[in-house]
Coordinates of C-alpha atoms in Angstrom, one line a residue:
M13 CA -3.9 71.9 284.3
N14 CA -0.5 72.4 283.4
I15 CA 0.2 75.2 281.3
L16 CA 3.6 76.5 279.3
V17 CA 3.7 80.4 278.6
T18 CA 6.6 81.4 276.6
G19 CA 6.9 85.2 276.5
G20 CA 5.5 85.1 280.0
C21 CA 7.9 88.3 281.0
G22 CA 5.9 90.7 278.1
F23 CA 3.7 92.9 278.4
I24 CA 0.6 90.5 277.7
G25 CA 1.9 87.1 279.4
Q26 CA 2.7 89.2 283.0
N27 CA -0.3 89.7 282.6
L28 CA -1.8 86.6 281.1
I29 CA 0.9 84.3 284.4
K30 CA -0.8 86.9 287.6
K31 CA -4.7 85.5 286.2
L32 CA -3.2 82.1 285.5
T33 CA -1.2 82.2 289.3
E34 CA -4.6 82.9 290.4
L35 CA -7.2 80.2 288.5
N36 CA -4.3 77.8 290.5
H37 CA -2.8 76.2 287.3
N38 CA 0.5 74.7 287.4
I39 CA 3.0 77.7 284.8
T40 CA 5.6 77.1 283.2
V41 CA 7.4 80.2 282.0
F42 CA 10.0 80.9 278.6
D43 CA 11.5 83.7 278.3
A44 CA 14.4 85.3 278.1
K45 CA 14.3 87.1 281.8
K46 CA 12.6 86.5 285.2
T47 CA 9.7 88.6 286.2
E48 CA 9.6 90.1 290.2
L49 CA 6.1 87.7 290.3
E50 CA 7.0 84.5 292.6
S51 CA 4.3 81.8 293.5
S52 CA 5.3 78.4 294.1
N53 CA 3.1 77.3 291.1
I54 CA 5.3 79.2 288.8
N55 CA 8.5 77.5 287.1
Y56 CA 10.5 80.2 284.9
I57 CA 13.0 78.7 282.1
I58 CA 15.3 81.3 281.2
G59 CA 16.8 80.4 277.7
N60 CA 16.8 82.0 273.9
F61 CA 13.3 81.3 272.3
E62 CA 16.1 80.6 268.8
N63 CA 17.0 77.6 269.7
I64 CA 14.2 75.8 271.3
E65 CA 14.3 72.5 270.7
N66 CA 16.9 72.8 273.1
Y67 CA 14.6 72.5 275.7
I68 CA 12.1 69.7 274.9
N69 CA 12.1 68.5 278.3
I70 CA 10.1 71.3 280.0
F71 CA 7.4 70.4 277.6
D72 CA 6.5 67.3 279.4
N73 CA 3.4 67.4 280.8
I74 CA 2.2 70.0 279.4
D75 CA -1.5 70.8 278.3
I76 CA -1.7 74.0 276.9
V77 CA 0.6 76.1 274.9
Y78 CA 0.7 79.8 275.1
H79 CA 2.7 81.1 272.5
L80 CA 3.5 85.3 273.1
I81 CA 6.8 85.5 272.7
S82 CA 7.8 88.6 269.6
T83 CA 11.3 89.6 269.0
T84 CA 10.1 92.3 267.0
T85 CA 7.9 95.0 266.3
P86 CA 6.4 96.2 263.4
N87 CA 8.7 98.1 261.0
N88 CA 8.9 98.5 257.5
D89 CA 13.0 97.9 257.5
R90 CA 13.8 95.3 254.4
H91 CA 17.3 94.2 256.9
K92 CA 15.5 93.1 259.7
I93 CA 13.6 90.3 257.5
E94 CA 15.8 88.3 258.2
F95 CA 16.4 88.9 262.1
D96 CA 12.3 88.3 262.1
I97 CA 12.1 84.9 260.3
R98 CA 15.0 83.7 261.9
T99 CA 13.9 84.5 265.5
N100 CA 9.9 84.2 265.0
L101 CA 9.2 82.2 262.2
I102 CA 11.7 79.2 262.6
P103 CA 11.5 78.9 266.5
A104 CA 7.4 78.6 265.9
I105 CA 8.2 76.2 263.0
K106 CA 10.4 74.6 265.8
L107 CA 8.0 75.0 268.9
L108 CA 5.1 73.6 266.4
N109 CA 6.9 70.3 265.9
I110 CA 7.8 69.8 269.9
C111 CA 4.0 70.6 270.6
T112 CA 3.1 67.7 268.3
D113 CA 5.5 65.6 269.6
K114 CA 4.8 66.1 273.0
K115 CA 1.0 65.2 272.8
V116 CA 0.5 69.2 273.4
K117 CA -3.3 69.8 273.9
K118 CA -3.8 72.7 272.3
I119 CA -1.1 76.0 271.6
I120 CA -2.9 79.5 272.1
F121 CA -1.1 82.2 269.4
A122 CA -1.3 86.0 270.3
S123 CA -1.5 87.4 266.4
S124 CA -1.8 91.0 265.2
G125 CA -4.9 92.4 264.8
G126 CA -3.7 95.7 264.4
S127 CA -1.7 94.9 261.1
I128 CA -2.3 91.8 259.8
Y129 CA -5.8 93.0 258.1
G130 CA -3.1 95.8 256.1
N131 CA -4.4 99.1 254.9
Y132 CA -8.3 99.8 254.6
G133 CA -10.7 100.9 256.7
N134 CA -14.2 99.0 256.9
K135 CA -15.0 96.7 259.9
H136 CA -12.4 93.8 259.1
K137 CA -13.4 89.9 260.0
E138 CA -12.2 87.2 260.3
K139 CA -13.3 85.7 257.2
D140 CA -11.9 88.6 255.5
L141 CA -8.5 88.1 253.2
P142 CA -4.9 89.5 255.5
K143 CA -3.3 91.6 253.6
P144 CA 0.0 92.5 255.4
Y145 CA 2.5 93.6 253.7
Y146 CA 5.1 94.5 256.6
A147 CA 7.6 91.5 257.6
Y148 CA 6.1 91.6 262.4
A149 CA 2.7 91.7 260.3
I150 CA 3.4 88.3 257.3
N151 CA 5.4 87.0 260.4
K152 CA 2.0 86.5 262.2
F153 CA 0.2 85.5 259.5
A154 CA 2.7 82.9 258.7
I155 CA 2.5 80.9 261.9
E156 CA -1.5 81.3 261.8
N157 CA -1.4 79.3 258.5
Y158 CA 1.6 76.4 259.3
L159 CA -1.0 76.6 262.8
E160 CA -3.5 75.1 260.7
S161 CA -1.7 73.4 258.4
F162 CA -0.5 71.2 261.9
Y163 CA -4.1 71.0 262.8
K164 CA -4.7 69.7 259.5
F165 CA -1.7 66.8 259.5
E166 CA -0.6 66.2 262.4
N167 CA -4.2 67.4 264.8
L168 CA -2.2 69.5 267.5
D169 CA -5.2 71.7 268.5
Y170 CA -5.1 75.4 268.0
T171 CA -6.9 79.0 268.9
V172 CA -5.7 82.2 267.3
L173 CA -6.4 85.3 268.9
R174 CA -6.3 88.6 266.6
I175 CA -5.3 91.0 269.4
T176 CA -5.8 94.5 268.3
N177 CA -3.5 97.1 270.0
P178 CA -3.6 96.1 274.0
Y179 CA -2.8 98.6 277.2
G180 CA -2.6 98.9 280.4
K181 CA -1.0 97.3 283.9
N182 CA 2.4 95.7 283.7
H183 CA 3.7 97.5 280.0
I184 CA 7.2 97.6 279.9
N185 CA 8.0 98.1 276.7
K186 CA 9.2 102.3 275.8
K187 CA 8.7 102.3 271.8
Q188 CA 4.9 100.6 271.0
G189 CA 2.7 100.5 273.2
L190 CA 0.9 104.2 272.4
I191 CA -1.4 104.9 275.6
N192 CA 0.7 103.7 277.7
V193 CA 3.8 105.4 276.6
L194 CA 1.5 108.9 275.9
I195 CA 0.0 108.9 279.6
E196 CA 4.7 107.7 280.8
K197 CA 5.7 110.8 278.7
L198 CA 2.5 113.0 279.7
L199 CA 3.5 112.5 283.8
K200 CA 7.6 112.7 283.8
G201 CA 6.3 116.2 281.6
E202 CA 8.6 114.8 278.5
Q203 CA 7.6 116.1 274.5
I204 CA 5.5 113.5 273.0
E205 CA 6.1 113.0 269.3
I206 CA 2.9 111.9 266.5
Y207 CA 4.3 111.0 263.3
G208 CA 1.4 112.5 260.9
N209 CA -1.4 114.4 262.1
G210 CA -2.5 112.8 264.9
K211 CA -5.7 111.4 262.9
I212 CA -4.3 107.8 262.3
E213 CA -7.4 105.3 264.4
R214 CA -6.8 102.5 266.5
D215 CA -8.8 99.5 268.1
Y216 CA -7.1 100.2 272.0
I217 CA -8.6 97.3 273.6
Y218 CA -7.9 97.6 278.0
I219 CA -4.7 94.8 278.8
D220 CA -8.0 92.5 280.9
D221 CA -10.1 92.6 278.6
V222 CA -7.5 91.1 276.6
I223 CA -6.6 87.8 279.0
N224 CA -10.3 86.9 280.1
A225 CA -10.2 86.9 275.9
L226 CA -6.7 84.2 276.8
I227 CA -8.4 82.7 279.2
L228 CA -11.8 81.7 277.1
S229 CA -9.4 80.2 274.8
I230 CA -8.6 77.0 276.8
N231 CA -12.1 75.8 275.8
S232 CA -13.0 77.2 272.5
T233 CA -13.6 74.1 269.8
K234 CA -15.8 75.1 267.3
H235 CA -13.7 78.1 265.2
K236 CA -9.7 78.6 265.0
I237 CA -9.6 82.3 264.6
F238 CA -11.2 85.4 266.9
N239 CA -10.8 88.8 266.3
I240 CA -9.7 90.4 269.9
S241 CA -11.2 93.7 270.0
T242 CA -13.5 96.7 271.5
G243 CA -14.8 97.6 267.5
K244 CA -14.8 100.7 267.9
S245 CA -11.2 102.8 266.8
A246 CA -10.1 106.4 268.3
S247 CA -7.5 108.9 267.2
I248 CA -4.3 109.7 268.6
N249 CA -5.4 113.0 269.6
K250 CA -9.2 111.9 270.8
I251 CA -6.6 109.8 272.8
L252 CA -5.0 113.3 274.1
K253 CA -7.7 115.3 274.5
I254 CA -8.9 112.1 277.0
I255 CA -5.2 112.0 278.7
Q256 CA -5.7 116.0 279.0
N257 CA -8.6 116.3 280.2
L258 CA -9.2 113.2 282.9
S259 CA -5.6 114.4 284.0
G260 CA -5.7 117.8 284.0
I261 CA -2.4 117.9 283.0
K262 CA -1.4 119.8 278.6
P263 CA 0.6 117.7 276.8
N264 CA 3.5 119.3 274.8
I265 CA 3.3 117.7 271.3
K266 CA 5.3 117.3 267.9
Y267 CA 4.0 116.4 265.6
L268 CA 6.5 114.8 262.3
P269 CA 6.6 113.7 258.8
E270 CA 4.0 110.7 259.4
R271 CA 5.7 107.0 258.6
E272 CA 4.6 105.5 254.9
F273 CA 4.2 102.3 257.0
D274 CA 1.6 103.2 259.0
I275 CA -2.1 102.3 258.3
Q276 CA -4.2 104.7 259.0
K277 CA -7.5 103.1 260.7
N278 CA -7.7 99.9 261.8
V279 CA -11.1 98.3 263.6
L280 CA -12.1 95.1 264.2
D281 CA -15.5 93.1 264.6
N282 CA -15.1 90.7 267.2
S283 CA -18.6 89.7 266.9
L284 CA -17.5 85.6 266.7
A285 CA -15.7 86.0 270.2
K286 CA -19.1 87.6 271.6
K287 CA -21.0 84.5 270.0
E288 CA -18.0 81.4 271.1
L289 CA -16.0 82.6 273.1
N290 CA -19.5 84.3 275.6
W291 CA -16.7 86.7 275.4
K292 CA -16.5 90.6 275.3
P293 CA -14.9 94.0 276.5
E294 CA -15.6 95.3 279.6
I295 CA -13.3 98.8 279.5
S296 CA -14.4 100.8 278.0
L297 CA -11.2 103.3 276.7
E298 CA -12.0 106.5 279.2
K299 CA -12.4 104.2 282.1
G300 CA -8.7 102.3 280.9
I301 CA -7.0 105.3 280.2
E302 CA -8.7 106.7 283.7
I303 CA -7.3 103.5 285.2
L304 CA -3.9 104.1 284.3
L305 CA -3.5 107.2 285.4
K306 CA -3.9 106.7 288.5
G307 CA -1.6 104.2 288.5

C-alpha cells in the first residue's frame, strides 16, 4: 500500500515506519526533519505541518494516512493554547480536507489515552465520556470529533487509537516519556526529579505493542475508537523500584511539589481492541524495562 505518515520522525513514527518497511509498503514521511532510517521505499518530505496545504501533491495515490504529528505536550500553560490550536488543530482540519479531496481510503489517528479521559480512577472504556481539561487533550478530542464529522458527511474512513503512555526504543523526547527519561538519567548518574510523592499511576505500554495496533488498524472497520493499553497501572515509585532491581543502581531522587494538572490515576480497558483488532499487549512492564536497560 501507499502510506503517508505525518510525524514519522518522532518516537512512535520512527518505530512505525521501520515496521512498515519490513512489510514492504511504500512510505512517504512528512515531518520537520529526517530520521537516519533509509530505505528504497521511504520518501522523506521535510515541511511545516501548519502549511500542509502547500504539500498537497504528496497525497497523490495515497491509500492510508497515519496522523502522528503533535507540536505540544501536556501542560496547563494558558499562553500555549493558541499555539496548540494554530499548530495542531487547524492543520489537522486542513489534513482532513486534503484526504477527502485526494480520495484517501483511511486516516489512522494517534490520540491520547493518557490524558483524554480526565482525572478519575476507574478503568476507562471507549464509551466513557472524555473529560479533557488542558489544551493538549482538548485538541486531541476535537480532532477525534472532526474525524467523525468527515466520516459522516464526506465518507472519509478513520480509526482512532487512544494510546496510553508508550515507552521503548527510538525515544527522542527528553521531557516526555517517563520510563525512558528515568532510565536515561539513572544510567548517566543524574538526579531524578519527581513531581508529587511518586504515587501517581499510569498505564505504560511498550512501543512494539503500540505499533502492532497501528498496523492492525489498517483493516479495522466496525469500531472507530480503540484504547491501546495494558489494562494495568503502575506508580512512579513502583517503576523506580523495578528499574533499581533490574539495574542494581540506586536512583538519586528529588521529590518536587505536585503539579496541579497531573492526572492522579489513569488506566484503560483494552477489551475492545483485543476483540475487534485481534490485538493484545505482549510485553510486560518488567520485560520492557529490561529491554531498555540492555540497550
